[in-house]
mmCIF file with all atom_site columns, C-alpha atoms in Angstrom:
data_model
loop_
_atom_site.group_PDB
_atom_site.id
_atom_site.type_symbol
_atom_site.label_atom_id
_atom_site.label_alt_id
_atom_site.label_comp_id
_atom_site.label_asym_id
_atom_site.label_entity_id
_atom_site.label_seq_id
_atom_site.pdbx_PDB_ins_code
_atom_site.Cartn_x
_atom_site.Cartn_y
_atom_site.Cartn_z
_atom_site.occupancy
_atom_site.B_iso_or_equiv
_atom_site.pdbx_formal_charge
_atom_site.auth_seq_id
_atom_site.auth_comp_id
_atom_site.auth_asym_id
_atom_site.auth_atom_id
_atom_site.pdbx_PDB_model_num
ATOM 1   C CA . MET A 1 1   ? -4.479  12.670 -70.193 1.00 0.00 ? 17  MET A CA 1
ATOM 2   C CA . ILE A 1 2   ? -7.188  15.255 -70.958 1.00 0.00 ? 18  ILE A CA 1
ATOM 3   C CA . VAL A 1 3   ? -6.852  18.465 -68.976 1.00 0.00 ? 19  VAL A CA 1
ATOM 4   C CA . GLU A 1 4   ? -9.976  20.557 -68.594 1.00 0.00 ? 20  GLU A CA 1
ATOM 5   C CA . ARG A 1 5   ? -9.337  24.277 -68.751 1.00 0.00 ? 21  ARG A CA 1
ATOM 6   C CA . GLU A 1 6   ? -11.673 27.064 -67.767 1.00 0.00 ? 22  GLU A CA 1
ATOM 7   C CA . VAL A 1 7   ? -12.264 29.618 -70.468 1.00 0.00 ? 23  VAL A CA 1
ATOM 8   C CA . VAL A 1 8   ? -11.298 33.178 -69.685 1.00 0.00 ? 24  VAL A CA 1
ATOM 9   C CA . SER A 1 9   ? -13.710 35.743 -71.058 1.00 0.00 ? 25  SER A CA 1
ATOM 10  C CA . ASP A 1 10  ? -12.444 38.432 -73.422 1.00 0.00 ? 26  ASP A CA 1
ATOM 11  C CA . MET A 1 11  ? -14.032 40.898 -71.030 1.00 0.00 ? 27  MET A CA 1
ATOM 12  C CA . VAL A 1 12  ? -11.365 40.160 -68.418 1.00 0.00 ? 28  VAL A CA 1
ATOM 13  C CA . GLY A 1 13  ? -8.964  43.061 -68.609 1.00 0.00 ? 29  GLY A CA 1
ATOM 14  C CA . PRO A 1 14  ? -5.247  43.301 -67.929 1.00 0.00 ? 30  PRO A CA 1
ATOM 15  C CA . SER A 1 15  ? -4.205  42.077 -64.486 1.00 0.00 ? 31  SER A CA 1
ATOM 16  C CA . GLN A 1 16  ? -7.786  41.139 -63.620 1.00 0.00 ? 32  GLN A CA 1
ATOM 17  C CA . PRO A 1 17  ? -8.320  38.116 -61.362 1.00 0.00 ? 33  PRO A CA 1
ATOM 18  C CA . GLY A 1 18  ? -8.793  34.920 -63.330 1.00 0.00 ? 34  GLY A CA 1
ATOM 19  C CA . PRO A 1 19  ? -11.396 32.195 -62.944 1.00 0.00 ? 35  PRO A CA 1
ATOM 20  C CA . SER A 1 20  ? -9.802  30.238 -60.092 1.00 0.00 ? 36  SER A CA 1
ATOM 21  C CA . GLY A 1 21  ? -8.466  33.155 -58.086 1.00 0.00 ? 37  GLY A CA 1
ATOM 22  C CA . GLY A 1 22  ? -5.004  31.600 -58.246 1.00 0.00 ? 38  GLY A CA 1
ATOM 23  C CA . GLY A 1 23  ? -3.574  33.907 -60.903 1.00 0.00 ? 39  GLY A CA 1
ATOM 24  C CA . PHE A 1 24  ? -4.356  36.749 -63.254 1.00 0.00 ? 40  PHE A CA 1
ATOM 25  C CA . VAL A 1 25  ? -4.871  37.606 -66.915 1.00 0.00 ? 41  VAL A CA 1
ATOM 26  C CA . ARG A 1 26  ? -2.525  39.999 -68.711 1.00 0.00 ? 42  ARG A CA 1
ATOM 27  C CA . ASP A 1 27  ? -2.746  40.725 -72.422 1.00 0.00 ? 43  ASP A CA 1
ATOM 28  C CA . GLY A 1 28  ? -4.979  37.721 -72.966 1.00 0.00 ? 44  GLY A CA 1
ATOM 29  C CA . VAL A 1 29  ? -2.619  35.301 -71.211 1.00 0.00 ? 45  VAL A CA 1
ATOM 30  C CA . TRP A 1 30  ? -3.614  33.410 -68.075 1.00 0.00 ? 46  TRP A CA 1
ATOM 31  C CA . HIS A 1 31  ? -0.811  33.570 -65.505 1.00 0.00 ? 47  HIS A CA 1
ATOM 32  C CA . SER A 1 32  ? -1.732  30.729 -63.206 1.00 0.00 ? 48  SER A CA 1
ATOM 33  C CA . VAL A 1 33  ? 1.265   30.525 -60.875 1.00 0.00 ? 49  VAL A CA 1
ATOM 34  C CA . PRO A 1 34  ? 1.701   33.846 -59.096 1.00 0.00 ? 50  PRO A CA 1
ATOM 35  C CA . ARG A 1 35  ? 4.944   34.003 -57.164 1.00 0.00 ? 51  ARG A CA 1
ATOM 36  C CA . ARG A 1 36  ? 5.379   35.490 -53.726 1.00 0.00 ? 52  ARG A CA 1
ATOM 37  C CA . GLU A 1 37  ? 8.113   37.955 -52.941 1.00 0.00 ? 53  GLU A CA 1
ATOM 38  C CA . VAL A 1 38  ? 8.929   35.878 -49.866 1.00 0.00 ? 54  VAL A CA 1
ATOM 39  C CA . PRO A 1 39  ? 7.462   32.672 -48.430 1.00 0.00 ? 55  PRO A CA 1
ATOM 40  C CA . ALA A 1 40  ? 4.686   33.030 -45.873 1.00 0.00 ? 56  ALA A CA 1
ATOM 41  C CA . ALA A 1 41  ? 6.891   31.669 -43.087 1.00 0.00 ? 57  ALA A CA 1
ATOM 42  C CA . PRO A 1 42  ? 10.232  29.933 -42.574 1.00 0.00 ? 58  PRO A CA 1
ATOM 43  C CA . ALA A 1 43  ? 10.433  26.308 -43.665 1.00 0.00 ? 59  ALA A CA 1
ATOM 44  C CA . GLU A 1 44  ? 11.537  23.510 -41.359 1.00 0.00 ? 60  GLU A CA 1
ATOM 45  C CA . ALA A 1 45  ? 13.195  21.260 -43.920 1.00 0.00 ? 61  ALA A CA 1
ATOM 46  C CA . LEU A 1 46  ? 15.051  21.337 -47.225 1.00 0.00 ? 62  LEU A CA 1
ATOM 47  C CA . VAL A 1 47  ? 14.624  18.448 -49.644 1.00 0.00 ? 63  VAL A CA 1
ATOM 48  C CA . LEU A 1 48  ? 17.245  18.409 -52.404 1.00 0.00 ? 64  LEU A CA 1
ATOM 49  C CA . VAL A 1 49  ? 16.051  16.235 -55.266 1.00 0.00 ? 65  VAL A CA 1
ATOM 50  C CA . ASP A 1 50  ? 18.599  14.270 -57.316 1.00 0.00 ? 66  ASP A CA 1
ATOM 51  C CA . VAL A 1 51  ? 21.375  16.850 -57.072 1.00 0.00 ? 67  VAL A CA 1
ATOM 52  C CA . GLN A 1 52  ? 23.706  14.279 -58.598 1.00 0.00 ? 68  GLN A CA 1
ATOM 53  C CA . THR A 1 53  ? 26.804  14.470 -60.747 1.00 0.00 ? 69  THR A CA 1
ATOM 54  C CA . ALA A 1 54  ? 25.073  12.846 -63.743 1.00 0.00 ? 70  ALA A CA 1
ATOM 55  C CA . PHE A 1 55  ? 22.715  15.810 -64.097 1.00 0.00 ? 71  PHE A CA 1
ATOM 56  C CA . LEU A 1 56  ? 24.977  18.687 -63.076 1.00 0.00 ? 72  LEU A CA 1
ATOM 57  C CA . THR A 1 57  ? 28.300  18.026 -64.821 1.00 0.00 ? 73  THR A CA 1
ATOM 58  C CA . GLY A 1 58  ? 29.573  17.093 -68.253 1.00 0.00 ? 74  GLY A CA 1
ATOM 59  C CA . PRO A 1 59  ? 28.035  17.466 -71.717 1.00 0.00 ? 75  PRO A CA 1
ATOM 60  C CA . ASP A 1 60  ? 24.647  16.087 -70.622 1.00 0.00 ? 76  ASP A CA 1
ATOM 61  C CA . ALA A 1 61  ? 24.218  18.424 -67.650 1.00 0.00 ? 77  ALA A CA 1
ATOM 62  C CA . VAL A 1 62  ? 20.980  20.376 -67.290 1.00 0.00 ? 78  VAL A CA 1
ATOM 63  C CA . PRO A 1 63  ? 21.043  23.941 -68.653 1.00 0.00 ? 79  PRO A CA 1
ATOM 64  C CA . ASP A 1 64  ? 22.819  26.403 -66.356 1.00 0.00 ? 80  ASP A CA 1
ATOM 65  C CA . ALA A 1 65  ? 24.034  23.592 -64.135 1.00 0.00 ? 81  ALA A CA 1
ATOM 66  C CA . PRO A 1 66  ? 26.809  25.781 -62.630 1.00 0.00 ? 82  PRO A CA 1
ATOM 67  C CA . GLY A 1 67  ? 24.281  28.523 -61.813 1.00 0.00 ? 83  GLY A CA 1
ATOM 68  C CA . LEU A 1 68  ? 21.850  26.058 -60.274 1.00 0.00 ? 84  LEU A CA 1
ATOM 69  C CA . THR A 1 69  ? 24.605  24.527 -58.157 1.00 0.00 ? 85  THR A CA 1
ATOM 70  C CA . ALA A 1 70  ? 25.730  27.982 -57.056 1.00 0.00 ? 86  ALA A CA 1
ATOM 71  C CA . ARG A 1 71  ? 22.199  28.831 -55.895 1.00 0.00 ? 87  ARG A CA 1
ATOM 72  C CA . LEU A 1 72  ? 21.643  25.524 -54.139 1.00 0.00 ? 88  LEU A CA 1
ATOM 73  C CA . GLY A 1 73  ? 24.825  25.850 -52.074 1.00 0.00 ? 89  GLY A CA 1
ATOM 74  C CA . PRO A 1 74  ? 23.767  28.939 -50.079 1.00 0.00 ? 90  PRO A CA 1
ATOM 75  C CA . LEU A 1 75  ? 20.244  27.522 -49.688 1.00 0.00 ? 91  LEU A CA 1
ATOM 76  C CA . LEU A 1 76  ? 21.736  24.404 -48.131 1.00 0.00 ? 92  LEU A CA 1
ATOM 77  C CA . GLU A 1 77  ? 23.970  26.435 -45.834 1.00 0.00 ? 93  GLU A CA 1
ATOM 78  C CA . ARG A 1 78  ? 21.059  28.549 -44.582 1.00 0.00 ? 94  ARG A CA 1
ATOM 79  C CA . ALA A 1 79  ? 19.030  25.427 -43.831 1.00 0.00 ? 95  ALA A CA 1
ATOM 80  C CA . ARG A 1 80  ? 21.914  23.961 -41.842 1.00 0.00 ? 96  ARG A CA 1
ATOM 81  C CA . ALA A 1 81  ? 22.557  27.179 -39.941 1.00 0.00 ? 97  ALA A CA 1
ATOM 82  C CA . ALA A 1 82  ? 18.899  27.447 -38.922 1.00 0.00 ? 98  ALA A CA 1
ATOM 83  C CA . GLY A 1 83  ? 18.737  23.895 -37.604 1.00 0.00 ? 99  GLY A CA 1
ATOM 84  C CA . ALA A 1 84  ? 16.329  22.748 -40.317 1.00 0.00 ? 100 ALA A CA 1
ATOM 85  C CA . VAL A 1 85  ? 16.184  19.147 -41.446 1.00 0.00 ? 101 VAL A CA 1
ATOM 86  C CA . VAL A 1 86  ? 18.110  18.514 -44.674 1.00 0.00 ? 102 VAL A CA 1
ATOM 87  C CA . VAL A 1 87  ? 17.340  15.557 -46.924 1.00 0.00 ? 103 VAL A CA 1
ATOM 88  C CA . HIS A 1 88  ? 19.471  14.694 -49.943 1.00 0.00 ? 104 HIS A CA 1
ATOM 89  C CA . LEU A 1 89  ? 17.303  12.535 -52.193 1.00 0.00 ? 105 LEU A CA 1
ATOM 90  C CA . ARG A 1 90  ? 19.485  10.333 -54.405 1.00 0.00 ? 106 ARG A CA 1
ATOM 91  C CA . ASN A 1 91  ? 18.016  8.441  -57.328 1.00 0.00 ? 107 ASN A CA 1
ATOM 92  C CA . ASP A 1 92  ? 19.141  4.859  -57.869 1.00 0.00 ? 108 ASP A CA 1
ATOM 93  C CA . GLY A 1 93  ? 19.016  4.534  -61.642 1.00 0.00 ? 109 GLY A CA 1
ATOM 94  C CA . GLU A 1 94  ? 18.726  1.320  -63.598 1.00 0.00 ? 110 GLU A CA 1
ATOM 95  C CA . THR A 1 95  ? 21.730  -0.614 -64.831 1.00 0.00 ? 111 THR A CA 1
ATOM 96  C CA . GLY A 1 96  ? 23.440  1.420  -67.534 1.00 0.00 ? 112 GLY A CA 1
ATOM 97  C CA . ALA A 1 97  ? 21.731  4.673  -66.548 1.00 0.00 ? 113 ALA A CA 1
ATOM 98  C CA . PRO A 1 98  ? 23.882  7.750  -65.834 1.00 0.00 ? 114 PRO A CA 1
ATOM 99  C CA . ASP A 1 99  ? 22.818  7.569  -62.173 1.00 0.00 ? 115 ASP A CA 1
ATOM 100 C CA . GLU A 1 100 ? 23.350  3.840  -61.725 1.00 0.00 ? 116 GLU A CA 1
ATOM 101 C CA . PRO A 1 101 ? 24.383  3.207  -58.102 1.00 0.00 ? 117 PRO A CA 1
ATOM 102 C CA . GLY A 1 102 ? 28.131  3.108  -57.648 1.00 0.00 ? 118 GLY A CA 1
ATOM 103 C CA . LYS A 1 103 ? 28.858  4.952  -60.884 1.00 0.00 ? 119 LYS A CA 1
ATOM 104 C CA . PRO A 1 104 ? 30.376  8.456  -60.874 1.00 0.00 ? 120 PRO A CA 1
ATOM 105 C CA . GLY A 1 105 ? 27.112  10.052 -62.004 1.00 0.00 ? 121 GLY A CA 1
ATOM 106 C CA . TRP A 1 106 ? 25.282  8.626  -58.991 1.00 0.00 ? 122 TRP A CA 1
ATOM 107 C CA . GLU A 1 107 ? 27.344  10.662 -56.522 1.00 0.00 ? 123 GLU A CA 1
ATOM 108 C CA . LEU A 1 108 ? 25.802  13.712 -54.895 1.00 0.00 ? 124 LEU A CA 1
ATOM 109 C CA . ARG A 1 109 ? 27.083  17.035 -56.180 1.00 0.00 ? 125 ARG A CA 1
ATOM 110 C CA . LEU A 1 110 ? 26.818  18.901 -52.862 1.00 0.00 ? 126 LEU A CA 1
ATOM 111 C CA . PRO A 1 111 ? 28.663  17.711 -49.749 1.00 0.00 ? 127 PRO A CA 1
ATOM 112 C CA . VAL A 1 112 ? 26.689  15.935 -47.042 1.00 0.00 ? 128 VAL A CA 1
ATOM 113 C CA . ARG A 1 113 ? 27.251  16.631 -43.351 1.00 0.00 ? 129 ARG A CA 1
ATOM 114 C CA . ALA A 1 114 ? 25.698  13.473 -42.030 1.00 0.00 ? 130 ALA A CA 1
ATOM 115 C CA . SER A 1 115 ? 23.825  13.886 -38.759 1.00 0.00 ? 131 SER A CA 1
ATOM 116 C CA . ALA A 1 116 ? 20.448  13.210 -37.230 1.00 0.00 ? 132 ALA A CA 1
ATOM 117 C CA . ARG A 1 117 ? 19.131  16.227 -39.132 1.00 0.00 ? 133 ARG A CA 1
ATOM 118 C CA . GLU A 1 118 ? 21.014  15.781 -42.419 1.00 0.00 ? 134 GLU A CA 1
ATOM 119 C CA . VAL A 1 119 ? 20.533  12.490 -44.189 1.00 0.00 ? 135 VAL A CA 1
ATOM 120 C CA . VAL A 1 120 ? 20.671  10.834 -47.600 1.00 0.00 ? 136 VAL A CA 1
ATOM 121 C CA . VAL A 1 121 ? 17.522  9.013  -48.731 1.00 0.00 ? 137 VAL A CA 1
ATOM 122 C CA . SER A 1 122 ? 17.740  6.725  -51.748 1.00 0.00 ? 138 SER A CA 1
ATOM 123 C CA . LYS A 1 123 ? 14.786  6.351  -54.087 1.00 0.00 ? 139 LYS A CA 1
ATOM 124 C CA . GLU A 1 124 ? 13.895  4.391  -57.201 1.00 0.00 ? 140 GLU A CA 1
ATOM 125 C CA . SER A 1 125 ? 10.868  6.347  -58.444 1.00 0.00 ? 141 SER A CA 1
ATOM 126 C CA . ASP A 1 126 ? 10.181  10.008 -59.198 1.00 0.00 ? 142 ASP A CA 1
ATOM 127 C CA . ASP A 1 127 ? 8.345   10.692 -55.930 1.00 0.00 ? 143 ASP A CA 1
ATOM 128 C CA . GLY A 1 128 ? 10.782  10.830 -53.028 1.00 0.00 ? 144 GLY A CA 1
ATOM 129 C CA . PHE A 1 129 ? 7.986   9.725  -50.685 1.00 0.00 ? 145 PHE A CA 1
ATOM 130 C CA . ASP A 1 130 ? 7.216   6.573  -52.684 1.00 0.00 ? 146 ASP A CA 1
ATOM 131 C CA . GLY A 1 131 ? 8.709   3.481  -51.099 1.00 0.00 ? 147 GLY A CA 1
ATOM 132 C CA . THR A 1 132 ? 11.148  5.414  -48.914 1.00 0.00 ? 148 THR A CA 1
ATOM 133 C CA . GLY A 1 133 ? 11.311  6.506  -45.302 1.00 0.00 ? 149 GLY A CA 1
ATOM 134 C CA . LEU A 1 134 ? 11.115  10.200 -46.184 1.00 0.00 ? 150 LEU A CA 1
ATOM 135 C CA . GLY A 1 135 ? 7.641   10.773 -44.774 1.00 0.00 ? 151 GLY A CA 1
ATOM 136 C CA . ALA A 1 136 ? 8.439   9.007  -41.510 1.00 0.00 ? 152 ALA A CA 1
ATOM 137 C CA . LEU A 1 137 ? 11.733  10.869 -41.230 1.00 0.00 ? 153 LEU A CA 1
ATOM 138 C CA . LEU A 1 138 ? 10.074  14.266 -41.556 1.00 0.00 ? 154 LEU A CA 1
ATOM 139 C CA . ASP A 1 139 ? 7.276   13.271 -39.207 1.00 0.00 ? 155 ASP A CA 1
ATOM 140 C CA . GLY A 1 140 ? 9.804   12.089 -36.649 1.00 0.00 ? 156 GLY A CA 1
ATOM 141 C CA . HIS A 1 141 ? 11.368  15.537 -36.564 1.00 0.00 ? 157 HIS A CA 1
ATOM 142 C CA . GLY A 1 142 ? 8.005   17.287 -36.422 1.00 0.00 ? 158 GLY A CA 1
ATOM 143 C CA . VAL A 1 143 ? 8.468   18.900 -39.843 1.00 0.00 ? 159 VAL A CA 1
ATOM 144 C CA . ARG A 1 144 ? 5.372   20.576 -41.282 1.00 0.00 ? 160 ARG A CA 1
ATOM 145 C CA . SER A 1 145 ? 6.892   22.682 -44.071 1.00 0.00 ? 161 SER A CA 1
ATOM 146 C CA . VAL A 1 146 ? 9.521   21.896 -46.710 1.00 0.00 ? 162 VAL A CA 1
ATOM 147 C CA . VAL A 1 147 ? 11.475  23.639 -49.434 1.00 0.00 ? 163 VAL A CA 1
ATOM 148 C CA . ILE A 1 148 ? 11.924  21.452 -52.507 1.00 0.00 ? 164 ILE A CA 1
ATOM 149 C CA . ALA A 1 149 ? 14.700  22.061 -55.038 1.00 0.00 ? 165 ALA A CA 1
ATOM 150 C CA . GLY A 1 150 ? 16.722  20.135 -57.609 1.00 0.00 ? 166 GLY A CA 1
ATOM 151 C CA . VAL A 1 151 ? 16.104  18.248 -60.857 1.00 0.00 ? 167 VAL A CA 1
ATOM 152 C CA . LEU A 1 152 ? 14.201  17.499 -63.011 1.00 0.00 ? 168 LEU A CA 1
ATOM 153 C CA . SER A 1 153 ? 11.348  20.018 -62.802 1.00 0.00 ? 169 SER A CA 1
ATOM 154 C CA . GLU A 1 154 ? 8.585   18.017 -64.477 1.00 0.00 ? 170 GLU A CA 1
ATOM 155 C CA . MET A 1 155 ? 9.682   14.657 -63.110 1.00 0.00 ? 171 MET A CA 1
ATOM 156 C CA . CYS A 1 156 ? 11.237  14.079 -59.689 1.00 0.00 ? 172 CYS A CA 1
ATOM 157 C CA . VAL A 1 157 ? 10.848  17.645 -58.405 1.00 0.00 ? 173 VAL A CA 1
ATOM 158 C CA . ALA A 1 158 ? 7.159   17.820 -59.314 1.00 0.00 ? 174 ALA A CA 1
ATOM 159 C CA . ALA A 1 159 ? 6.452   14.271 -58.136 1.00 0.00 ? 175 ALA A CA 1
ATOM 160 C CA . THR A 1 160 ? 8.159   14.867 -54.793 1.00 0.00 ? 176 THR A CA 1
ATOM 161 C CA . ALA A 1 161 ? 6.289   18.155 -54.360 1.00 0.00 ? 177 ALA A CA 1
ATOM 162 C CA . ARG A 1 162 ? 3.018   16.305 -54.937 1.00 0.00 ? 178 ARG A CA 1
ATOM 163 C CA . GLY A 1 163 ? 4.113   13.632 -52.500 1.00 0.00 ? 179 GLY A CA 1
ATOM 164 C CA . ALA A 1 164 ? 4.829   16.294 -49.876 1.00 0.00 ? 180 ALA A CA 1
ATOM 165 C CA . LEU A 1 165 ? 1.425   17.905 -50.418 1.00 0.00 ? 181 LEU A CA 1
ATOM 166 C CA . ASP A 1 166 ? -0.280  14.520 -50.160 1.00 0.00 ? 182 ASP A CA 1
ATOM 167 C CA . HIS A 1 167 ? 1.613   14.007 -46.908 1.00 0.00 ? 183 HIS A CA 1
ATOM 168 C CA . GLY A 1 168 ? 0.011   17.174 -45.547 1.00 0.00 ? 184 GLY A CA 1
ATOM 169 C CA . LEU A 1 169 ? 3.120   19.334 -45.727 1.00 0.00 ? 185 LEU A CA 1
ATOM 170 C CA . ARG A 1 170 ? 3.375   22.987 -46.670 1.00 0.00 ? 186 ARG A CA 1
ATOM 171 C CA . VAL A 1 171 ? 5.568   23.170 -49.779 1.00 0.00 ? 187 VAL A CA 1
ATOM 172 C CA . VAL A 1 172 ? 7.782   26.064 -50.885 1.00 0.00 ? 188 VAL A CA 1
ATOM 173 C CA . LEU A 1 173 ? 9.174   25.839 -54.418 1.00 0.00 ? 189 LEU A CA 1
ATOM 174 C CA . PRO A 1 174 ? 11.763  28.466 -55.444 1.00 0.00 ? 190 PRO A CA 1
ATOM 175 C CA . HIS A 1 175 ? 11.664  28.972 -59.198 1.00 0.00 ? 191 HIS A CA 1
ATOM 176 C CA . ASP A 1 176 ? 15.415  29.460 -59.565 1.00 0.00 ? 192 ASP A CA 1
ATOM 177 C CA . THR A 1 177 ? 16.421  26.237 -57.802 1.00 0.00 ? 193 THR A CA 1
ATOM 178 C CA . HIS A 1 178 ? 14.794  23.676 -60.065 1.00 0.00 ? 194 HIS A CA 1
ATOM 179 C CA . THR A 1 179 ? 15.384  23.047 -63.749 1.00 0.00 ? 195 THR A CA 1
ATOM 180 C CA . THR A 1 180 ? 15.191  20.435 -66.480 1.00 0.00 ? 196 THR A CA 1
ATOM 181 C CA . TYR A 1 181 ? 16.056  19.695 -70.098 1.00 0.00 ? 197 TYR A CA 1
ATOM 182 C CA . GLY A 1 182 ? 14.191  20.972 -73.134 1.00 0.00 ? 198 GLY A CA 1
ATOM 183 C CA . LEU A 1 183 ? 11.387  18.821 -74.480 1.00 0.00 ? 199 LEU A CA 1
ATOM 184 C CA . ASP A 1 184 ? 11.135  18.580 -78.273 1.00 0.00 ? 200 ASP A CA 1
ATOM 185 C CA . GLU A 1 185 ? 10.601  22.183 -79.397 1.00 0.00 ? 201 GLU A CA 1
ATOM 186 C CA . LEU A 1 186 ? 9.973   23.452 -75.863 1.00 0.00 ? 202 LEU A CA 1
ATOM 187 C CA . PRO A 1 187 ? 12.919  25.184 -74.148 1.00 0.00 ? 203 PRO A CA 1
ATOM 188 C CA . PRO A 1 188 ? 13.810  24.164 -70.586 1.00 0.00 ? 204 PRO A CA 1
ATOM 189 C CA . ALA A 1 189 ? 12.351  27.321 -69.038 1.00 0.00 ? 205 ALA A CA 1
ATOM 190 C CA . VAL A 1 190 ? 8.952   26.563 -70.552 1.00 0.00 ? 206 VAL A CA 1
ATOM 191 C CA . VAL A 1 191 ? 9.022   22.949 -69.382 1.00 0.00 ? 207 VAL A CA 1
ATOM 192 C CA . SER A 1 192 ? 9.847   24.101 -65.845 1.00 0.00 ? 208 SER A CA 1
ATOM 193 C CA . LYS A 1 193 ? 7.039   26.656 -65.892 1.00 0.00 ? 209 LYS A CA 1
ATOM 194 C CA . VAL A 1 194 ? 4.515   24.082 -67.110 1.00 0.00 ? 210 VAL A CA 1
ATOM 195 C CA . ALA A 1 195 ? 5.672   21.743 -64.340 1.00 0.00 ? 211 ALA A CA 1
ATOM 196 C CA . GLU A 1 196 ? 4.875   24.464 -61.799 1.00 0.00 ? 212 GLU A CA 1
ATOM 197 C CA . HIS A 1 197 ? 1.487   25.078 -63.425 1.00 0.00 ? 213 HIS A CA 1
ATOM 198 C CA . ALA A 1 198 ? 0.624   21.393 -63.166 1.00 0.00 ? 214 ALA A CA 1
ATOM 199 C CA . LEU A 1 199 ? 1.107   21.515 -59.403 1.00 0.00 ? 215 LEU A CA 1
ATOM 200 C CA . GLY A 1 200 ? -1.804  23.932 -59.075 1.00 0.00 ? 216 GLY A CA 1
ATOM 201 C CA . SER A 1 201 ? -2.000  26.638 -56.445 1.00 0.00 ? 217 SER A CA 1
ATOM 202 C CA . ASP A 1 202 ? -1.168  24.597 -53.333 1.00 0.00 ? 218 ASP A CA 1
ATOM 203 C CA . PRO A 1 203 ? 2.623   25.132 -53.214 1.00 0.00 ? 219 PRO A CA 1
ATOM 204 C CA . GLU A 1 204 ? 4.097   28.521 -52.373 1.00 0.00 ? 220 GLU A CA 1
ATOM 205 C CA . PHE A 1 205 ? 5.989   29.578 -55.494 1.00 0.00 ? 221 PHE A CA 1
ATOM 206 C CA . VAL A 1 206 ? 8.745   32.125 -54.940 1.00 0.00 ? 222 VAL A CA 1
ATOM 207 C CA . ALA A 1 207 ? 10.924  33.634 -57.618 1.00 0.00 ? 223 ALA A CA 1
ATOM 208 C CA . SER A 1 208 ? 14.231  33.416 -55.780 1.00 0.00 ? 224 SER A CA 1
ATOM 209 C CA . ALA A 1 209 ? 15.728  31.030 -53.262 1.00 0.00 ? 225 ALA A CA 1
ATOM 210 C CA . ALA A 1 210 ? 17.481  34.043 -51.766 1.00 0.00 ? 226 ALA A CA 1
ATOM 211 C CA . THR A 1 211 ? 14.163  35.010 -50.129 1.00 0.00 ? 227 THR A CA 1
ATOM 212 C CA . VAL A 1 212 ? 13.690  31.637 -48.433 1.00 0.00 ? 228 VAL A CA 1
ATOM 213 C CA . ALA A 1 213 ? 14.216  31.423 -44.676 1.00 0.00 ? 229 ALA A CA 1
ATOM 214 C CA . PHE A 1 214 ? 14.471  28.337 -42.496 1.00 0.00 ? 230 PHE A CA 1
ATOM 215 C CA . GLY A 1 215 ? 13.766  27.482 -38.917 1.00 0.00 ? 231 GLY A CA 1
ATOM 216 C CA . ALA A 1 216 ? 14.202  24.414 -36.753 1.00 0.00 ? 232 ALA A CA 1
ATOM 217 C CA . PRO A 1 217 ? 11.173  22.142 -36.365 1.00 0.00 ? 233 PRO A CA 1
ATOM 218 C CA . GLY A 1 218 ? 9.248   23.096 -33.272 1.00 0.00 ? 234 GLY A CA 1
ATOM 219 C CA . GLY A 1 219 ? 11.360  26.221 -32.849 1.00 0.00 ? 235 GLY A CA 1
ATOM 220 C CA . GLY A 1 220 ? 14.267  24.221 -31.387 1.00 0.00 ? 236 GLY A CA 1
ATOM 221 C CA . ARG A 1 221 ? 17.877  23.955 -32.520 1.00 0.00 ? 237 ARG A CA 1
#
């Protein structure tokens, strides 16, 4: 894939607006994903992507798996308390994969309180909207805004965020609640940042999940 990039003039000074208006230049570096202090408004749903044992425990866990799990827990509790819709996306891996259905790694890491507003949705591709009932489920509850968190940043998290945007949803992506593995010489933090960059300026990027608020769809409980 060839990605066209706009050239930033050397005349653009520190912290000056960049070419697309979606970021800024500092010390000759284009910062294309500015993060908000807080989201623009509460979100009506939380979509947890592949928060499964295979990726969050053991020697092959993603970096800082305990920290990620510790941040996801309170986010989940706030969504529940606010009456937001909660979706646990669970990947059904191929035979022999760490997340093969029925194997220990396939199990969800966070507990599920099954109800009309908290459900598990199985998927077989990166995008949680692809071939699943996720879009219809959110539509049925009147959801128009979602928080997306989980693993892996450049794969299922990014693909599901794109799927949500294509579905016409407002997307909030907290930086500290998605992560991935390193890629060749690139450390995990860089891979996650590039994944955010590739999503463009449509999602609302926030630095911390602690700033995210939830509300029930339609203002109900």
